[in-house]
Tab-separated table of C-alpha atoms in Angstrom:
chain	number	residue	atom	x	y	z
A	292	MET	CA	29.119	42.328	91.061
A	293	ALA	CA	25.552	44.315	91.396
A	294	SER	CA	27.399	47.578	91.338
A	295	LEU	CA	29.391	46.442	88.175
A	296	SER	CA	26.202	45.987	86.467
A	297	SER	CA	24.532	48.815	87.698
A	298	LEU	CA	27.759	50.890	86.382
A	299	SER	CA	27.406	49.125	83.208
A	300	LEU	CA	23.826	50.090	82.780
A	301	CYS	CA	24.394	53.758	83.410
A	302	LEU	CA	27.255	53.934	81.171
A	303	LEU	CA	24.839	52.425	78.067
A	304	THR	CA	22.437	55.062	79.309
A	305	LEU	CA	24.855	57.760	78.953
A	306	THR	CA	25.993	56.602	75.446
A	307	HIS	CA	22.251	56.252	74.430
A	308	ALA	CA	21.887	60.030	75.505
A	309	ALA	CA	24.958	60.847	73.741
A	310	ALA	CA	23.880	59.091	70.638
A	311	LEU	CA	20.516	61.176	70.731
A	312	GLN	CA	22.166	64.182	70.742
A	313	SER	CA	24.572	62.894	67.692
A	314	SER	CA	23.829	63.009	63.916
A	315	ASP	CA	26.609	60.258	63.391
A	316	HIS	CA	24.809	57.506	63.996
A	317	LEU	CA	23.862	55.291	60.780
A	318	MET	CA	20.051	56.106	60.293
A	319	MET	CA	17.717	52.767	58.467
A	320	PHE	CA	14.414	52.795	56.952
A	321	ALA	CA	12.070	49.770	56.676
A	322	LEU	CA	8.458	48.650	56.582
A	323	PRO	CA	6.191	46.848	58.637
A	324	GLY	CA	6.840	43.149	58.155
A	325	ASP	CA	10.384	43.448	56.561
A	326	ASP	CA	13.541	41.794	57.768
A	327	VAL	CA	16.311	44.084	58.591
A	328	THR	CA	20.288	43.604	59.533
A	329	LEU	CA	21.521	46.301	61.590
A	330	PRO	CA	25.464	46.383	61.241
A	331	CYS	CA	27.824	46.882	63.995
A	332	GLY	CA	29.971	49.531	62.693
A	333	ILE	CA	33.105	49.038	65.130
A	334	PRO	CA	35.991	48.474	63.036
A	335	SER	CA	38.556	45.466	63.796
A	336	VAL	CA	36.077	43.571	66.103
A	337	LYS	CA	38.199	40.118	66.411
A	338	SER	CA	35.170	38.358	68.499
A	339	CYS	CA	31.507	38.663	69.303
A	340	SER	CA	32.141	37.793	72.815
A	341	SER	CA	33.078	41.309	73.712
A	342	VAL	CA	30.171	43.010	71.699
A	343	SER	CA	26.760	43.680	73.448
A	344	TRP	CA	23.843	45.109	71.662
A	345	SER	CA	21.281	47.487	73.473
A	346	MET	CA	17.978	49.335	72.445
A	347	ALA	CA	16.503	52.588	73.761
A	348	GLU	CA	13.440	52.397	76.075
A	349	GLN	CA	11.243	55.276	77.098
A	350	PHE	CA	12.437	57.871	79.262
A	351	GLY	CA	16.212	57.622	78.229
A	352	SER	CA	16.668	54.066	79.698
A	353	VAL	CA	17.998	51.027	77.654
A	354	THR	CA	17.624	47.417	77.518
A	355	VAL	CA	20.581	44.881	76.429
A	356	VAL	CA	19.550	42.332	73.875
A	357	ALA	CA	22.546	40.661	73.149
A	358	ARG	CA	25.742	39.867	75.140
A	359	ALA	CA	28.957	37.963	74.810
A	360	GLY	CA	28.005	36.862	71.347
A	361	LYS	CA	24.389	35.530	72.218
A	362	VAL	CA	20.989	36.847	71.976
A	363	THR	CA	19.692	37.620	75.542
A	364	ALA	CA	16.300	38.848	75.100
A	365	LYS	CA	13.469	36.796	74.859
A	366	ASP	CA	12.593	37.837	71.149
A	367	VAL	CA	12.760	34.891	68.605
A	368	ARG	CA	12.766	37.347	66.094
A	369	LEU	CA	16.315	38.494	66.879
A	370	GLY	CA	19.553	36.999	65.961
A	371	LEU	CA	23.317	37.279	65.897
A	372	LEU	CA	25.225	37.167	62.659
A	373	LYS	CA	29.175	36.032	62.640
A	374	ASP	CA	30.215	39.848	61.888
A	375	CYS	CA	28.060	40.599	65.368
A	376	SER	CA	25.406	42.377	63.146
A	377	LEU	CA	22.010	42.281	64.667
A	378	GLN	CA	19.218	40.308	62.508
A	379	MET	CA	15.613	41.357	63.015
A	380	HIS	CA	12.776	39.539	61.304
A	381	HIS	CA	9.170	40.707	60.742
A	382	LEU	CA	9.223	44.295	61.822
A	383	THR	CA	6.632	46.156	63.915
A	384	LEU	CA	6.173	49.915	64.732
A	385	ASN	CA	7.876	49.122	68.273
A	386	ASP	CA	10.977	48.270	66.847
A	387	ALA	CA	11.654	51.748	65.474
A	388	ARG	CA	14.284	52.734	67.733
A	389	LEU	CA	17.925	53.756	68.589
A	390	TYR	CA	20.364	50.652	68.820
A	391	SER	CA	23.848	50.392	69.880
A	392	CYS	CA	26.853	48.105	69.491
A	393	ASP	CA	29.311	48.545	71.912
A	394	SER	CA	32.556	46.696	72.305
A	395	GLY	CA	33.670	48.246	75.730
A	396	GLU	CA	35.835	50.608	73.932
A	397	LEU	CA	33.941	52.175	71.146
A	398	THR	CA	30.287	52.258	70.238
A	399	SER	CA	28.336	52.422	66.967
A	400	SER	CA	24.936	53.502	66.702
A	401	VAL	CA	21.800	52.630	64.460
A	402	GLN	CA	18.666	54.314	64.414
A	403	LEU	CA	15.844	52.417	62.942
A	404	GLN	CA	12.753	54.066	61.582
A	405	ILE	CA	9.675	52.507	59.612
A	406	LEU	CA	7.577	53.958	57.211
A	407	GLN	CA	3.705	53.750	57.907
A	408	LEU	CA	1.082	53.951	55.679
A	409	THR	CA	-3.033	53.968	56.995
A	410	GLU	CA	-6.153	55.152	56.221
A	411	SER	CA	-8.453	57.288	58.222
A	412	SER	CA	-11.220	55.666	59.820
A	413	THR	CA	-12.883	59.021	60.113
A	414	PRO	CA	-12.488	60.726	56.835
A	415	ALA	CA	-14.656	63.962	55.885
A	416	GLU	CA	-17.738	63.109	53.944
A	417	GLY	CA	-17.263	62.031	50.402
A	418	THR	CA	-13.468	61.694	51.078
A	419	ILE	CA	-10.755	59.154	51.612
A	420	GLU	CA	-7.900	60.225	53.977
A	421	LEU	CA	-4.531	58.394	53.929
A	422	HIS	CA	-1.776	59.059	56.705
A	423	CYS	CA	2.237	58.453	55.804
A	424	PHE	CA	4.534	58.530	58.699
A	425	LEU	CA	7.986	57.984	59.636
A	426	ASN	CA	7.261	56.262	62.936
A	427	THR	CA	9.752	56.324	65.767
A	428	TYR	CA	9.536	54.794	69.359
A	429	LYS	CA	7.073	56.445	71.545
A	430	GLY	CA	9.372	58.485	73.747
A	431	HIS	CA	12.277	58.717	71.158
A	432	VAL	CA	13.240	62.314	70.084
A	433	PRO	CA	10.757	63.870	68.082
A	434	CYS	CA	10.913	64.067	64.140
A	435	ASN	CA	13.865	66.405	63.464
A	436	ASN	CA	15.421	64.573	60.677
A	437	THR	CA	16.850	67.161	58.301
A	438	GLY	CA	16.610	66.461	54.530
A	439	ILE	CA	13.407	64.110	55.098
A	440	ARG	CA	10.741	64.725	52.731
A	441	ILE	CA	7.549	62.730	52.060
A	442	LYS	CA	5.685	62.400	48.390
A	443	TRP	CA	2.656	60.864	47.061
A	444	SER	CA	2.173	59.085	43.609
A	445	THR	CA	0.528	56.685	41.764
A	446	GLU	CA	1.311	53.045	41.807
A	447	ASN	CA	3.751	53.601	39.069
A	448	ASN	CA	5.458	56.333	41.048
A	449	THR	CA	4.019	59.182	38.839
A	450	PRO	CA	3.277	62.093	40.919
A	451	LEU	CA	-0.256	63.075	41.778
A	452	LYS	CA	-1.790	66.106	40.148
A	453	GLY	CA	-5.402	67.139	39.909
A	454	ASP	CA	-8.093	69.271	41.942
A	455	ARG	CA	-9.038	66.145	43.763
A	456	PHE	CA	-6.032	65.501	45.470
A	457	HIS	CA	-4.905	67.659	48.817
A	458	PHE	CA	-1.834	67.350	50.543
A	459	ASP	CA	-1.061	68.182	54.251
A	460	ASN	CA	2.211	68.278	55.988
A	461	PRO	CA	2.180	68.909	59.679
A	462	SER	CA	5.929	67.843	59.959
A	463	GLU	CA	8.795	66.442	57.930
A	464	CYS	CA	7.914	63.168	58.834
A	465	PHE	CA	4.277	63.067	58.292
A	466	SER	CA	2.315	63.713	55.722
A	467	LYS	CA	-1.665	63.527	54.702
A	468	LEU	CA	-3.290	62.680	51.268
A	469	VAL	CA	-7.036	63.514	50.909
A	470	ILE	CA	-8.970	62.143	48.019
A	471	ASN	CA	-12.227	63.270	46.908
A	472	LYS	CA	-13.738	59.732	46.548
A	473	LYS	CA	-14.862	58.098	43.456
A	474	LEU	CA	-16.598	54.530	42.854
A	475	THR	CA	-13.385	53.698	40.566
A	476	ASP	CA	-11.107	54.250	43.109
A	477	HIS	CA	-12.185	50.958	44.444
A	478	HIS	CA	-9.045	48.680	44.554
A	479	ARG	CA	-6.774	51.445	43.568
A	480	LYS	CA	-3.156	51.566	44.730
A	481	TRP	CA	-1.728	54.674	46.173
A	482	THR	CA	2.204	55.205	46.989
A	483	CYS	CA	3.651	57.207	49.651
A	484	ARG	CA	7.530	57.638	48.739
A	485	LEU	CA	10.374	58.728	51.590
A	486	PHE	CA	13.281	60.530	50.388
A	487	GLN	CA	16.117	61.693	52.288
A	488	ASN	CA	18.385	64.582	50.632
A	489	GLU	CA	16.389	64.111	47.640
A	490	MET	CA	17.525	60.318	47.219
A	491	ALA	CA	14.944	57.718	47.475
A	492	LYS	CA	14.801	55.656	50.414
A	493	SER	CA	11.536	53.775	50.935
A	494	SER	CA	8.054	53.495	49.870
A	495	ILE	CA	5.072	51.644	50.576
A	496	SER	CA	1.440	51.216	48.972
A	497	TYR	CA	-2.151	51.018	49.984
A	498	THR	CA	-4.800	49.687	48.194
A	499	THR	CA	-8.235	51.610	48.635
A	500	THR	CA	-11.709	49.684	49.137
A	501	VAL	CA	-14.886	51.605	48.137
A	502	LYS	CA	-18.518	50.540	49.152
A	503	ASP	CA	-20.265	49.505	45.851
A	504	GLY	CA	-17.432	50.485	43.951
A	505	ILE	CA	-15.887	49.255	40.476
A	506	GLU	CA	-12.608	48.721	39.528
A	507	GLU	CA	-10.890	49.933	36.515
A	508	VAL	CA	-8.741	47.387	34.390
A	509	PHE	CA	-7.232	48.743	30.924
A	510	ALA	CA	-6.414	46.213	28.092
A	511	VAL	CA	-4.783	46.415	24.665
A	512	VAL	CA	-6.362	44.924	21.593
A	513	GLY	CA	-4.923	41.376	20.789
A	514	GLU	CA	-3.422	40.692	24.330
A	515	SER	CA	-5.216	38.471	27.273
A	516	ALA	CA	-6.444	40.130	30.109
A	517	SER	CA	-7.275	39.019	33.729
A	518	LEU	CA	-9.983	40.134	35.766
A	519	SER	CA	-9.744	39.389	39.413
A	520	CYS	CA	-12.725	37.987	41.484
A	521	GLY	CA	-11.565	39.693	44.902
A	522	ASN	CA	-11.836	38.337	47.799
A	523	THR	CA	-13.725	34.738	47.772
A	524	SER	CA	-12.906	33.455	51.522
A	525	SER	CA	-16.700	33.297	52.496
A	526	LEU	CA	-17.503	30.804	49.709
A	527	SER	CA	-18.245	27.535	51.140
A	528	ALA	CA	-17.000	23.847	50.249
A	529	GLY	CA	-18.497	23.320	46.672
A	530	GLU	CA	-19.378	26.213	46.059
A	531	ALA	CA	-18.135	28.327	42.866
A	532	VAL	CA	-18.547	31.852	41.428
A	533	LYS	CA	-20.103	32.915	38.140
A	534	TRP	CA	-18.944	35.679	35.856
A	535	ALA	CA	-21.309	38.089	34.011
A	536	ALA	CA	-21.268	41.280	31.768
A	537	ALA	CA	-24.171	43.579	30.896
A	538	GLY	CA	-26.709	41.023	32.171
A	539	ARG	CA	-25.221	38.276	30.473
A	540	THR	CA	-23.787	35.238	32.329
A	541	LEU	CA	-20.203	34.408	30.869
A	542	THR	CA	-19.610	31.419	32.837
A	543	ASP	CA	-21.782	29.643	35.570
A	544	VAL	CA	-20.241	26.843	36.689
A	545	THR	CA	-20.415	24.193	39.718
A	546	SER	CA	-16.591	24.212	39.799
A	547	PRO	CA	-14.065	26.447	38.934
A	548	TYR	CA	-12.314	24.091	36.749
A	549	LYS	CA	-15.605	23.515	34.361
A	550	GLY	CA	-17.400	25.515	32.196
A	551	GLN	CA	-14.370	27.031	30.012
A	552	THR	CA	-14.759	28.536	26.759
A	553	GLU	CA	-12.039	29.445	24.055
A	554	GLU	CA	-12.685	33.218	24.784
A	555	PHE	CA	-13.332	32.908	28.309
A	556	GLN	CA	-11.513	30.874	31.090
A	557	VAL	CA	-11.854	30.909	34.918
A	558	ASN	CA	-8.536	29.877	36.554
A	559	LYS	CA	-8.058	28.142	40.033
A	560	ASP	CA	-7.917	31.627	41.784
A	561	THR	CA	-11.588	32.458	40.332
A	562	SER	CA	-10.466	35.063	38.259
A	563	LEU	CA	-11.715	35.777	34.508
A	564	VAL	CA	-9.230	35.281	31.765
A	565	ILE	CA	-10.084	36.735	28.323
A	566	SER	CA	-7.733	34.955	25.825
A	567	LYS	CA	-7.929	37.756	23.027
A	568	VAL	CA	-9.234	41.130	23.979
A	569	SER	CA	-11.207	42.864	21.180
A	570	ALA	CA	-12.824	46.432	21.498
A	571	LEU	CA	-16.198	44.527	22.036
A	572	HIS	CA	-15.308	43.321	25.387
A	573	ALA	CA	-15.055	46.819	26.841
A	574	GLY	CA	-17.804	46.785	29.429
A	575	ASP	CA	-18.956	46.108	33.136
A	576	TYR	CA	-18.382	42.469	34.708
A	577	GLU	CA	-19.273	41.290	37.901
A	578	CYS	CA	-18.113	38.019	40.009
A	579	SER	CA	-20.478	36.876	42.281
A	580	GLN	CA	-21.689	33.712	44.164
A	581	SER	CA	-23.066	31.274	41.530
A	582	THR	CA	-25.708	29.878	44.149
A	583	GLY	CA	-27.599	30.993	47.234
A	584	GLN	CA	-27.638	34.965	47.618
A	585	GLN	CA	-25.465	35.249	44.808
A	586	LYS	CA	-23.354	37.844	46.776
A	587	ALA	CA	-21.307	40.149	44.658
A	588	PHE	CA	-17.644	39.760	45.060
A	589	ASN	CA	-16.253	42.573	42.849
A	590	LYS	CA	-17.220	44.660	39.842
A	591	ILE	CA	-15.098	45.532	37.169
A	592	ARG	CA	-14.874	47.931	34.209
A	593	LEU	CA	-12.867	47.239	31.460
A	594	HIS	CA	-11.512	49.855	29.105
A	595	VAL	CA	-9.836	48.415	25.665
A	596	LEU	CA	-7.123	50.367	23.853
A	597	ASP	CA	-6.386	49.778	20.264
A	598	VAL	CA	-4.169	51.311	17.064
A	599	THR	CA	-4.719	51.113	13.655
A	600	SER	CA	-3.337	52.292	10.456
A	601	GLU	CA	-4.747	53.629	7.293
A	602	CYS	CA	-2.806	54.725	3.969
A	603	GLY	CA	-3.908	57.740	1.652
A	604	PRO	CA	-4.606	57.422	-2.023
A	605	GLU	CA	-1.603	55.844	-3.878
A	606	GLY	CA	0.314	55.719	-0.444
A	607	HIS	CA	1.275	59.260	0.108
A	608	ASN	CA	0.673	59.429	3.534
A	609	LEU	CA	-0.324	57.481	6.488
A	610	THR	CA	-3.007	57.781	9.425
A	611	LEU	CA	-2.684	56.463	12.552
A	612	THR	CA	-5.734	56.230	14.737
A	613	CYS	CA	-5.595	55.617	18.637
A	614	VAL	CA	-8.579	54.434	20.230
A	615	LEU	CA	-9.966	53.934	23.501
A	616	THR	CA	-13.312	52.007	23.658
A	617	CYS	CA	-14.724	52.835	27.263
A	618	SER	CA	-17.152	50.410	29.191
A	619	ASN	CA	-19.661	53.390	29.364
A	620	LYS	CA	-18.682	56.929	28.934
A	621	CYS	CA	-15.238	57.722	29.217
A	622	GLU	CA	-13.850	59.875	31.860
A	623	LYS	CA	-12.646	63.375	31.721
A	624	ASP	CA	-9.381	62.406	33.492
A	625	PHE	CA	-8.437	59.782	30.389
A	626	ASN	CA	-6.077	61.198	27.877
A	627	LEU	CA	-4.199	59.747	25.145
A	628	THR	CA	-1.010	60.764	23.462
A	629	TRP	CA	1.484	59.696	20.854
A	630	SER	CA	5.315	59.260	21.545
A	631	GLY	CA	8.253	58.526	19.565
A	632	SER	CA	11.759	59.620	18.216
A	633	ASN	CA	10.109	60.775	14.963
A	634	LEU	CA	6.642	62.759	14.976
A	635	ASN	CA	7.118	64.747	12.188
A	636	GLY	CA	2.834	64.456	11.220
A	637	TRP	CA	-0.065	66.493	12.507
A	638	GLN	CA	-1.715	65.449	15.529
A	639	SER	CA	-5.571	65.974	15.788
A	640	SER	CA	-7.254	67.109	18.850
A	641	LEU	CA	-8.881	64.752	21.438
A	642	MET	CA	-12.046	63.503	20.365
A	643	ASN	CA	-14.986	62.064	22.776
A	644	VAL	CA	-17.657	60.396	21.315
A	645	ASN	CA	-20.184	58.045	22.688
A	646	ASN	CA	-18.030	55.425	24.518
A	647	THR	CA	-14.884	56.139	22.699
A	648	LEU	CA	-11.932	58.605	23.216
A	649	SER	CA	-9.646	58.792	20.122
A	650	ILE	CA	-6.612	60.785	18.558
A	651	ARG	CA	-5.383	60.849	14.972
A	652	LEU	CA	-1.829	61.172	13.906
A	653	PHE	CA	-1.332	62.365	10.078
A	654	LEU	CA	2.069	61.383	8.634
A	655	PRO	CA	3.264	62.322	4.991
A	656	ALA	CA	4.690	58.994	3.549
A	657	VAL	CA	8.028	60.507	3.032
A	658	SER	CA	8.707	61.039	6.671
A	659	VAL	CA	7.675	57.624	8.149
A	660	THR	CA	10.755	56.084	9.232
A	661	SER	CA	11.503	52.652	11.055
A	662	ASP	CA	11.081	54.030	14.209
A	663	ASP	CA	7.935	52.765	16.503
A	664	LEU	CA	5.360	55.349	17.530
A	665	THR	CA	3.356	54.485	20.524
A	666	CYS	CA	0.044	55.570	21.783
A	667	SER	CA	-0.301	55.849	25.592
A	668	LEU	CA	-3.552	55.780	27.616
A	669	LEU	CA	-3.195	58.153	30.668
A	670	ARG	CA	-5.466	58.204	33.668
A	671	GLU	CA	-4.598	61.397	35.675
A	672	GLY	CA	-1.315	61.560	34.231
A	673	ASP	CA	-0.619	57.821	34.880
A	674	VAL	CA	0.195	55.483	32.108
A	675	MET	CA	-2.402	52.888	32.420
A	676	ALA	CA	-1.964	51.156	28.886
A	677	SER	CA	0.068	51.748	25.713
A	678	LYS	CA	0.275	50.308	22.342
A	679	THR	CA	3.009	50.515	19.400
A	680	TRP	CA	2.930	50.770	15.851
A	681	HIS	CA	5.514	48.992	13.964
A	682	LYS	CA	6.441	50.147	10.533
A	683	LEU	CA	6.389	47.066	7.755
A	684	ASN	CA	9.196	46.472	5.899
A	685	PRO	CA	7.948	46.622	2.168
A	686	LEU	CA	10.536	43.504	1.842
A	687	TRP	CA	8.462	41.682	4.305
A	688	THR	CA	5.177	42.075	2.746
A	689	PRO	CA	2.860	38.673	1.937
A	690	ALA	CA	3.926	38.995	-1.729
A	691	TRP	CA	7.703	39.393	-1.296
A	692	LEU	CA	7.678	36.727	1.420
A	693	ALA	CA	6.068	34.161	-1.066
A	694	LEU	CA	8.695	35.338	-3.519
A	695	LEU	CA	11.566	34.626	-1.357
A	696	LEU	CA	10.179	31.260	-0.150
A	697	GLY	CA	9.721	30.220	-3.509
A	698	LEU	CA	13.271	30.859	-4.922
A	699	LEU	CA	14.770	29.122	-1.596
A	700	ILE	CA	12.493	25.812	-2.618
A	701	CYS	CA	13.785	26.315	-6.083
A	702	ILE	CA	17.614	26.709	-5.066
A	703	ALA	CA	17.202	23.982	-2.738
A	704	ALA	CA	15.448	21.409	-5.450
A	705	GLY	CA	18.276	22.334	-7.808
A	706	GLY	CA	21.206	21.777	-5.376
A	707	LEU	CA	19.835	18.403	-4.614
A	708	TYR	CA	18.854	17.252	-8.564
A	709	MET	CA	22.990	18.457	-9.163
A	710	TYR	CA	24.127	16.263	-6.149
A	711	MET	CA	22.050	13.161	-6.983
A	712	LYS	CA	23.212	13.518	-11.024
A	713	ARG	CA	26.930	13.795	-9.865
A	714	LYS	CA	26.649	10.777	-7.193
A	715	HIS	CA	25.120	8.776	-10.162
A	716	LYS	CA	27.985	9.628	-12.436
A	717	LYS	CA	30.517	9.025	-9.544
A	718	ASP	CA	29.109	5.708	-9.123
A	719	ALA	CA	28.931	4.371	-12.823
A	720	GLY	CA	32.509	5.867	-13.438
A	721	SER	CA	34.052	4.092	-10.561
A	722	GLU	CA	33.026	0.734	-12.273
A	723	SER	CA	34.859	1.704	-15.719
A	724	GLY	CA	37.846	3.472	-13.715
A	725	ASN	CA	40.625	1.274	-14.575
A	726	GLU	CA	39.275	1.057	-18.471
A	727	GLN	CA	39.135	5.076	-19.020
A	728	SER	CA	42.629	5.242	-17.315
A	729	SER	CA	44.134	2.576	-19.908
A	730	ILE	CA	42.566	4.194	-22.992
A	731	GLY	CA	43.962	7.744	-21.586
A	732	MET	CA	47.702	6.202	-21.349
A	733	THR	CA	47.458	4.270	-24.651
A	734	VAL	CA	46.404	7.826	-26.569
A	735	VAL	CA	49.167	9.488	-24.506
A	736	TYR	CA	51.991	6.786	-25.671
A	737	GLU	CA	51.091	6.670	-29.061
A	738	VAL	CA	51.227	10.484	-29.779
A	739	ILE	CA	54.897	10.373	-27.840
A	740	GLN	CA	56.092	7.679	-30.364
A	741	GLU	CA	54.797	9.576	-33.531
A	742	GLY	CA	56.569	12.648	-32.068
A	743	ASN	CA	59.736	11.058	-31.844
A	744	ASN	CA	59.983	10.201	-35.373
A	745	GLU	CA	58.625	13.167	-36.890
A	746	ASP	CA	59.003	16.267	-34.752
A	747	THR	CA	61.578	18.527	-33.015
A	748	GLN	CA	61.740	18.675	-29.113
A	749	GLN	CA	59.691	21.695	-29.299
A	750	GLN	CA	56.986	20.473	-31.127
A	751	ARG	CA	56.578	17.371	-29.054
A	752	GLN	CA	56.355	19.266	-25.842
A	753	SER	CA	53.332	21.517	-27.614
A	754	LYS	CA	51.588	18.168	-28.746
A	755	ARG	CA	51.841	16.942	-25.002
A	756	GLU	CA	50.077	20.390	-23.656
A	757	ALA	CA	47.384	19.753	-26.564
A	758	VAL	CA	46.833	16.127	-25.390
A	759	THR	CA	46.589	17.568	-21.723
A	760	THR	CA	44.372	20.212	-22.446
A	761	THR	CA	42.076	18.169	-24.577
A	762	ASP	CA	41.802	15.574	-21.632
A	763	SER	CA	40.963	18.350	-19.088
A	764	PHE	CA	38.411	19.513	-21.463
A	765	TYR	CA	36.879	16.005	-21.714
A	766	ASP	CA	36.869	15.683	-18.284
A	767	LEU	CA	35.090	18.903	-17.796
A	768	LEU	CA	32.235	17.787	-20.263
A	769	GLN	CA	31.970	14.622	-18.383
A	770	ALA	CA	31.579	16.410	-15.151
A	771	VAL	CA	28.688	18.599	-16.657
A	772	ASN	CA	27.212	15.723	-18.283
């Protein structure tokens, strides 16, 4: 029996060695903390009792983690599904290995690789250094994956561009991003994206923290904005936070649930909500401890975007103005741009005056269509906020709406009046219905009798038609009256 087990282990080792040299195995990518399911690619497996799973170790050895339909490894993160797939929870870097599913006759392999993003603890002075790498288990084959490429982008997947970004790629599976640090890089997200044969396979983001830094937030006039207080775990029981702007205290409360105003509100998570943003709200905000040392938890720089419109003399042209009101001075990496399917006008150059950045769009009235025009705020090429101008249909101006509403009211009132009058006539007619019917029959009878004595058959027919017409006309008059 011992010799049989040794033989099985030897065969598994040889199988893994062959798999390492083969590119036929499935390659899967994941992130630390993910849950994954490794498929057993052996076709027509009737029962998992004949299937075993193993993983590669250092120096070419293997470890069996499942046999005869049961997990044998002492790892609670592993599970075996009904289709013989191996399930793994809460991945760590050490899980990046080669796994094999063996039925005794056929073997299927899965190479699991984990994408990791870390920050260097010893960057050059004045820089931030991020490392993105495709981690494989130590002792596993070196990174020789063909078609693998790592790219850096903003939080919104816009490629990083600018003189303060530098890239270093020692290998296909490892890339460095060096950033010339700014205070506004505080709480900013950077994304590492993994491509295989130009197809996106995985991505991971990292949020940088800058000492004494300021987080930038962008808002739009008329909308609400939420400012995060950051990590307030150091607050003691009963303590709360206060928010201040330009040295003026906005909220100074003894509880996060009190001290609300119509303009500013503090949520349960201590974030500050501005219900309706205006250009006057642009500025620097600070969230700090309300008592004691008054420790600052977060500093936020709020910038506000707006779009206004103005018609020229006699409505012959239209001017749209997109303006960014900055907290202090608008940075050089800010930009404003117009977009839309119909930009037949002339755009002004970007104007940076005091704490505002603006750009104008001049449109002849005849060229203004129903298409929407959007102004976008870009920071280093990444769209941070946008506001759309909607053309107002003349039929929906306040005057036209008032006229339409008045017309609808008149129609409704007239309809109600006619209904009530008809109902009244109907009720009155039901009381004298028998009498009217009798009078009508008497008139017809007398006419017929008179016709028999004096007229021909054709004349009698003409008189009947005349009486019928007169009676119908009488009914019509009754309905109108």
